[in-house]
């Protein structure tokens, strides 16, 4: 693999990224940075709207998110809730659907949910502490809750798989849109049902998928964002 950390597109060649529409979108990519870039780009373009990020396996570490963001304004629009077990993950998915008339949790601003993020959605449900029937029941129910939350808030759900196997077929049955990010000799290419685009050419047949790469992409797209960027910080919720 070649690496080029200095190739930045000119303003008249602003790279294009897939837009996230209401419904469930599955991102298939070997680059964790591509996942972060799509979420950050959506938050920068869509106002108002906060991301409710149900995290697993440390995807939403503050430093990598801050590294990929072209500025820190977007970070204050991310609320992170971390799950370490399948039961915790299931509970966080369920919290998005709580009836505000029956004890709405203050940590979930249900009037401002603009994006739901769920990386490695199936990962914790593979735990050896769960038998197969329970694992399958819980992951299907969690997925159904995220789909219902997408309909309630009319917002995208961006998710990824921990593994692509028989257990993950429930995810394939749920998704409305599938986006693939491929590493090619011409750069990183996003492919969707109605979208196919190079992020931007890096020259000399080289490409990269580091966080620095995605920060360059988002910085180049900054003129497309509707408001000026100010400081902020990621919010962790219990």
mmCIF file of C-alpha atoms in Angstrom:
data_model
loop_
_atom_site.group_PDB
_atom_site.id
_atom_site.type_symbol
_atom_site.label_atom_id
_atom_site.label_comp_id
_atom_site.label_asym_id
_atom_site.label_seq_id
_atom_site.Cartn_x
_atom_site.Cartn_y
_atom_site.Cartn_z
ATOM 1 C CA UNK A 1 0.000 0.000 0.000
ATOM 2 C CA UNK A 2 1.262 3.460 -0.845
ATOM 3 C CA UNK A 3 0.833 6.481 1.405
ATOM 4 C CA UNK A 4 0.466 10.145 0.526
ATOM 5 C CA UNK A 5 -0.247 12.566 3.374
ATOM 6 C CA UNK A 6 0.209 15.804 1.431
ATOM 7 C CA UNK A 7 -2.344 15.533 -1.368
ATOM 8 C CA UNK A 8 -5.057 18.114 -0.645
ATOM 9 C CA UNK A 9 -7.672 18.935 -3.310
ATOM 10 C CA UNK A 10 -8.175 22.504 -4.472
ATOM 11 C CA UNK A 11 -11.403 24.294 -3.518
ATOM 12 C CA UNK A 12 -12.762 23.843 -7.035
ATOM 13 C CA UNK A 13 -12.367 20.080 -6.577
ATOM 14 C CA UNK A 14 -14.233 19.661 -3.306
ATOM 15 C CA UNK A 15 -14.631 15.914 -2.733
ATOM 16 C CA UNK A 16 -18.090 14.433 -2.564
ATOM 17 C CA UNK A 17 -19.289 12.088 0.150
ATOM 18 C CA UNK A 18 -22.497 10.034 0.232
ATOM 19 C CA UNK A 19 -25.360 11.783 2.004
ATOM 20 C CA UNK A 20 -27.097 9.925 4.801
ATOM 21 C CA UNK A 21 -30.870 9.766 4.406
ATOM 22 C CA UNK A 22 -33.511 8.763 6.937
ATOM 23 C CA UNK A 23 -33.463 5.005 7.347
ATOM 24 C CA UNK A 24 -30.775 2.461 8.167
ATOM 25 C CA UNK A 25 -27.466 2.715 6.309
ATOM 26 C CA UNK A 26 -24.832 0.001 6.550
ATOM 27 C CA UNK A 27 -21.243 1.053 5.878
ATOM 28 C CA UNK A 28 -18.907 -1.691 4.730
ATOM 29 C CA UNK A 29 -15.307 -0.543 4.967
ATOM 30 C CA UNK A 30 -11.993 -1.676 6.367
ATOM 31 C CA UNK A 31 -11.289 1.922 7.373
ATOM 32 C CA UNK A 32 -12.666 3.076 10.707
ATOM 33 C CA UNK A 33 -11.919 6.618 9.555
ATOM 34 C CA UNK A 34 -14.473 6.349 6.732
ATOM 35 C CA UNK A 35 -17.169 5.610 9.325
ATOM 36 C CA UNK A 36 -16.158 8.646 11.378
ATOM 37 C CA UNK A 37 -15.984 10.853 8.270
ATOM 38 C CA UNK A 38 -19.550 10.084 7.163
ATOM 39 C CA UNK A 39 -20.929 10.786 10.648
ATOM 40 C CA UNK A 40 -18.990 14.028 11.067
ATOM 41 C CA UNK A 41 -19.865 15.227 7.568
ATOM 42 C CA UNK A 42 -23.578 14.655 8.202
ATOM 43 C CA UNK A 43 -23.462 16.615 11.455
ATOM 44 C CA UNK A 44 -21.635 19.503 9.828
ATOM 45 C CA UNK A 45 -24.143 19.721 6.986
ATOM 46 C CA UNK A 46 -27.359 19.127 8.919
ATOM 47 C CA UNK A 47 -28.567 21.680 11.460
ATOM 48 C CA UNK A 48 -30.133 21.237 13.903
ATOM 49 C CA UNK A 49 -29.351 17.700 14.941
ATOM 50 C CA UNK A 50 -27.280 15.812 17.487
ATOM 51 C CA UNK A 51 -25.780 12.367 17.075
ATOM 52 C CA UNK A 52 -26.739 9.707 19.598
ATOM 53 C CA UNK A 53 -23.696 7.404 19.343
ATOM 54 C CA UNK A 54 -24.102 3.927 20.840
ATOM 55 C CA UNK A 55 -20.500 2.877 21.056
ATOM 56 C CA UNK A 56 -18.795 -0.505 21.174
ATOM 57 C CA UNK A 57 -15.117 -1.490 21.222
ATOM 58 C CA UNK A 58 -13.881 2.098 21.576
ATOM 59 C CA UNK A 59 -14.893 3.356 18.123
ATOM 60 C CA UNK A 60 -15.852 6.744 19.566
ATOM 61 C CA UNK A 61 -12.655 7.592 21.360
ATOM 62 C CA UNK A 62 -12.424 11.346 21.754
ATOM 63 C CA UNK A 63 -8.980 11.740 20.197
ATOM 64 C CA UNK A 64 -9.691 9.989 16.881
ATOM 65 C CA UNK A 65 -12.993 11.853 16.496
ATOM 66 C CA UNK A 66 -11.266 15.147 17.223
ATOM 67 C CA UNK A 67 -8.526 14.216 14.746
ATOM 68 C CA UNK A 68 -10.914 13.516 11.882
ATOM 69 C CA UNK A 69 -13.139 16.575 12.454
ATOM 70 C CA UNK A 70 -12.082 19.678 10.493
ATOM 71 C CA UNK A 71 -12.896 21.668 13.643
ATOM 72 C CA UNK A 72 -14.237 21.038 17.116
ATOM 73 C CA UNK A 73 -17.671 22.561 16.548
ATOM 74 C CA UNK A 74 -19.025 19.227 15.466
ATOM 75 C CA UNK A 75 -17.866 17.478 18.639
ATOM 76 C CA UNK A 76 -20.439 19.185 20.834
ATOM 77 C CA UNK A 77 -23.132 17.644 18.619
ATOM 78 C CA UNK A 78 -22.086 14.099 19.560
ATOM 79 C CA UNK A 79 -23.487 12.348 22.637
ATOM 80 C CA UNK A 80 -21.689 9.092 23.336
ATOM 81 C CA UNK A 81 -23.167 6.241 25.344
ATOM 82 C CA UNK A 82 -20.804 3.291 25.724
ATOM 83 C CA UNK A 83 -21.891 -0.337 25.900
ATOM 84 C CA UNK A 84 -19.626 -3.104 27.178
ATOM 85 C CA UNK A 85 -22.167 -5.943 27.237
ATOM 86 C CA UNK A 86 -25.059 -7.030 25.042
ATOM 87 C CA UNK A 87 -27.541 -6.070 27.755
ATOM 88 C CA UNK A 88 -26.106 -2.553 28.019
ATOM 89 C CA UNK A 89 -26.232 -2.168 24.238
ATOM 90 C CA UNK A 90 -29.835 -3.370 24.105
ATOM 91 C CA UNK A 91 -30.821 -0.939 26.871
ATOM 92 C CA UNK A 92 -29.230 2.003 25.036
ATOM 93 C CA UNK A 93 -31.123 1.124 21.852
ATOM 94 C CA UNK A 94 -34.331 0.935 23.879
ATOM 95 C CA UNK A 95 -33.760 4.331 25.520
ATOM 96 C CA UNK A 96 -34.208 6.030 22.161
ATOM 97 C CA UNK A 97 -37.846 4.917 22.139
ATOM 98 C CA UNK A 98 -38.820 5.876 25.681
ATOM 99 C CA UNK A 99 -42.143 7.656 25.902
ATOM 100 C CA UNK A 100 -41.465 11.232 27.076
ATOM 101 C CA UNK A 101 -44.704 11.088 29.082
ATOM 102 C CA UNK A 102 -43.292 8.278 31.186
ATOM 103 C CA UNK A 103 -39.979 9.388 32.563
ATOM 104 C CA UNK A 104 -37.988 10.768 29.654
ATOM 105 C CA UNK A 105 -34.274 10.488 30.323
ATOM 106 C CA UNK A 106 -32.620 13.891 30.303
ATOM 107 C CA UNK A 107 -29.478 12.453 28.690
ATOM 108 C CA UNK A 108 -31.411 11.720 25.475
ATOM 109 C CA UNK A 109 -32.610 14.971 23.937
ATOM 110 C CA UNK A 110 -35.379 13.432 21.900
ATOM 111 C CA UNK A 111 -36.192 16.762 20.246
ATOM 112 C CA UNK A 112 -32.710 16.937 18.742
ATOM 113 C CA UNK A 113 -31.828 13.453 17.509
ATOM 114 C CA UNK A 114 -30.470 14.033 14.009
ATOM 115 C CA UNK A 115 -28.298 10.946 13.613
ATOM 116 C CA UNK A 116 -27.957 7.577 15.328
ATOM 117 C CA UNK A 117 -24.563 5.889 15.118
ATOM 118 C CA UNK A 118 -24.030 2.219 15.948
ATOM 119 C CA UNK A 119 -20.641 0.783 14.951
ATOM 120 C CA UNK A 120 -20.085 -2.981 15.097
ATOM 121 C CA UNK A 121 -23.771 -3.413 15.858
ATOM 122 C CA UNK A 122 -23.608 -7.192 16.189
ATOM 123 C CA UNK A 123 -20.364 -7.477 18.113
ATOM 124 C CA UNK A 124 -21.498 -7.681 21.740
ATOM 125 C CA UNK A 125 -24.333 -10.076 20.941
ATOM 126 C CA UNK A 126 -21.761 -12.701 20.010
ATOM 127 C CA UNK A 127 -20.644 -12.969 23.640
ATOM 128 C CA UNK A 128 -20.128 -16.513 24.921
ATOM 129 C CA UNK A 129 -22.289 -15.669 27.962
ATOM 130 C CA UNK A 130 -25.366 -15.696 25.700
ATOM 131 C CA UNK A 131 -26.794 -18.842 24.175
ATOM 132 C CA UNK A 132 -27.494 -18.799 20.447
ATOM 133 C CA UNK A 133 -31.245 -18.265 20.710
ATOM 134 C CA UNK A 134 -30.842 -15.391 23.153
ATOM 135 C CA UNK A 135 -28.127 -13.786 21.034
ATOM 136 C CA UNK A 136 -30.253 -13.901 17.908
ATOM 137 C CA UNK A 137 -33.360 -12.647 19.702
ATOM 138 C CA UNK A 138 -31.536 -9.722 21.308
ATOM 139 C CA UNK A 139 -29.726 -8.537 18.191
ATOM 140 C CA UNK A 140 -32.901 -8.681 16.087
ATOM 141 C CA UNK A 141 -34.794 -6.763 18.765
ATOM 142 C CA UNK A 142 -32.031 -4.148 19.083
ATOM 143 C CA UNK A 143 -31.986 -3.682 15.312
ATOM 144 C CA UNK A 144 -35.771 -3.292 15.259
ATOM 145 C CA UNK A 145 -35.529 -0.583 17.915
ATOM 146 C CA UNK A 146 -32.941 1.357 15.930
ATOM 147 C CA UNK A 147 -35.120 1.123 12.817
ATOM 148 C CA UNK A 148 -38.116 2.344 14.833
ATOM 149 C CA UNK A 149 -36.034 5.218 16.230
ATOM 150 C CA UNK A 150 -35.056 6.196 12.696
ATOM 151 C CA UNK A 151 -38.734 6.427 11.783
ATOM 152 C CA UNK A 152 -39.636 8.340 14.937
ATOM 153 C CA UNK A 153 -36.960 10.992 14.466
ATOM 154 C CA UNK A 154 -36.880 10.831 10.665
ATOM 155 C CA UNK A 155 -33.104 10.573 10.856
ATOM 156 C CA UNK A 156 -30.388 8.258 9.525
ATOM 157 C CA UNK A 157 -29.010 5.312 11.448
ATOM 158 C CA UNK A 158 -25.396 4.662 10.423
ATOM 159 C CA UNK A 159 -24.126 1.247 11.433
ATOM 160 C CA UNK A 160 -21.440 -1.269 10.620
ATOM 161 C CA UNK A 161 -20.924 -4.968 11.221
ATOM 162 C CA UNK A 162 -18.361 -6.538 13.498
ATOM 163 C CA UNK A 163 -18.237 -9.532 11.154
ATOM 164 C CA UNK A 164 -19.918 -10.567 7.925
ATOM 165 C CA UNK A 165 -21.294 -14.047 8.539
ATOM 166 C CA UNK A 166 -24.524 -15.985 9.089
ATOM 167 C CA UNK A 167 -25.175 -14.269 12.426
ATOM 168 C CA UNK A 168 -25.090 -10.854 10.743
ATOM 169 C CA UNK A 169 -27.780 -11.699 8.188
ATOM 170 C CA UNK A 170 -30.380 -10.002 10.399
ATOM 171 C CA UNK A 171 -28.571 -6.736 9.655
ATOM 172 C CA UNK A 172 -28.734 -7.321 5.904
ATOM 173 C CA UNK A 173 -32.489 -7.848 6.161
ATOM 174 C CA UNK A 174 -32.924 -4.504 7.937
ATOM 175 C CA UNK A 175 -30.842 -2.003 5.996
ATOM 176 C CA UNK A 176 -32.373 0.518 3.604
ATOM 177 C CA UNK A 177 -29.079 1.629 2.083
ATOM 178 C CA UNK A 178 -25.676 0.031 1.795
ATOM 179 C CA UNK A 179 -22.487 2.028 1.262
ATOM 180 C CA UNK A 180 -19.187 0.360 0.493
ATOM 181 C CA UNK A 181 -15.865 2.130 0.813
ATOM 182 C CA UNK A 182 -13.219 0.467 -1.323
ATOM 183 C CA UNK A 183 -9.505 1.097 -1.317
ATOM 184 C CA UNK A 184 -8.407 1.369 -4.941
ATOM 185 C CA UNK A 185 -5.298 2.411 -6.811
ATOM 186 C CA UNK A 186 -7.064 5.704 -7.583
ATOM 187 C CA UNK A 187 -8.094 6.535 -4.030
ATOM 188 C CA UNK A 188 -10.923 5.689 -1.679
ATOM 189 C CA UNK A 189 -14.169 5.050 -3.541
ATOM 190 C CA UNK A 190 -17.646 5.123 -2.003
ATOM 191 C CA UNK A 191 -20.220 2.963 -3.774
ATOM 192 C CA UNK A 192 -23.933 3.035 -2.989
ATOM 193 C CA UNK A 193 -27.186 2.203 -4.755
ATOM 194 C CA UNK A 194 -27.251 5.619 -6.456
ATOM 195 C CA UNK A 195 -23.792 6.897 -5.608
ATOM 196 C CA UNK A 196 -20.290 6.192 -6.801
ATOM 197 C CA UNK A 197 -17.471 8.648 -6.361
ATOM 198 C CA UNK A 198 -13.800 8.964 -5.682
ATOM 199 C CA UNK A 199 -13.164 10.955 -2.545
ATOM 200 C CA UNK A 200 -10.289 12.556 -4.410
ATOM 201 C CA UNK A 201 -7.247 11.308 -6.310
ATOM 202 C CA UNK A 202 -4.044 11.268 -4.329
ATOM 203 C CA UNK A 203 -1.744 10.808 -7.317
ATOM 204 C CA UNK A 204 1.028 8.400 -8.222
ATOM 205 C CA UNK A 205 -1.305 5.441 -7.790
ATOM 206 C CA UNK A 206 -1.298 5.860 -4.015
ATOM 207 C CA UNK A 207 -4.117 5.983 -1.504
ATOM 208 C CA UNK A 208 -4.525 5.988 2.243
ATOM 209 C CA UNK A 209 -7.196 5.534 4.894
ATOM 210 C CA UNK A 210 -5.608 7.126 7.956
ATOM 211 C CA UNK A 211 -7.515 9.606 10.116
ATOM 212 C CA UNK A 212 -5.330 12.355 8.643
ATOM 213 C CA UNK A 213 -6.657 11.441 5.204
ATOM 214 C CA UNK A 214 -10.283 11.826 6.269
ATOM 215 C CA UNK A 215 -9.555 15.097 8.043
ATOM 216 C CA UNK A 216 -8.141 16.429 4.764
ATOM 217 C CA UNK A 217 -11.325 15.380 2.981
ATOM 218 C CA UNK A 218 -13.577 17.107 5.503
ATOM 219 C CA UNK A 219 -11.428 20.229 5.574
ATOM 220 C CA UNK A 220 -11.708 20.463 1.800
ATOM 221 C CA UNK A 221 -15.493 20.211 2.121
ATOM 222 C CA UNK A 222 -15.636 23.021 4.701
ATOM 223 C CA UNK A 223 -16.916 25.591 2.144
ATOM 224 C CA UNK A 224 -19.996 23.388 1.686
ATOM 225 C CA UNK A 225 -20.948 23.621 5.351
ATOM 226 C CA UNK A 226 -23.701 26.172 5.994
ATOM 227 C CA UNK A 227 -22.364 27.888 9.124
ATOM 228 C CA UNK A 228 -19.076 29.015 10.601
ATOM 229 C CA UNK A 229 -17.282 26.610 12.897
ATOM 230 C CA UNK A 230 -16.686 27.268 16.598
ATOM 231 C CA UNK A 231 -15.269 25.214 19.443
ATOM 232 C CA UNK A 232 -17.128 22.456 21.230
ATOM 233 C CA UNK A 233 -16.585 19.119 22.968
ATOM 234 C CA UNK A 234 -17.944 15.585 22.870
ATOM 235 C CA UNK A 235 -20.562 14.792 25.493
ATOM 236 C CA UNK A 236 -20.556 11.492 27.303
ATOM 237 C CA UNK A 237 -23.882 10.274 28.668
ATOM 238 C CA UNK A 238 -24.519 7.586 31.229
#
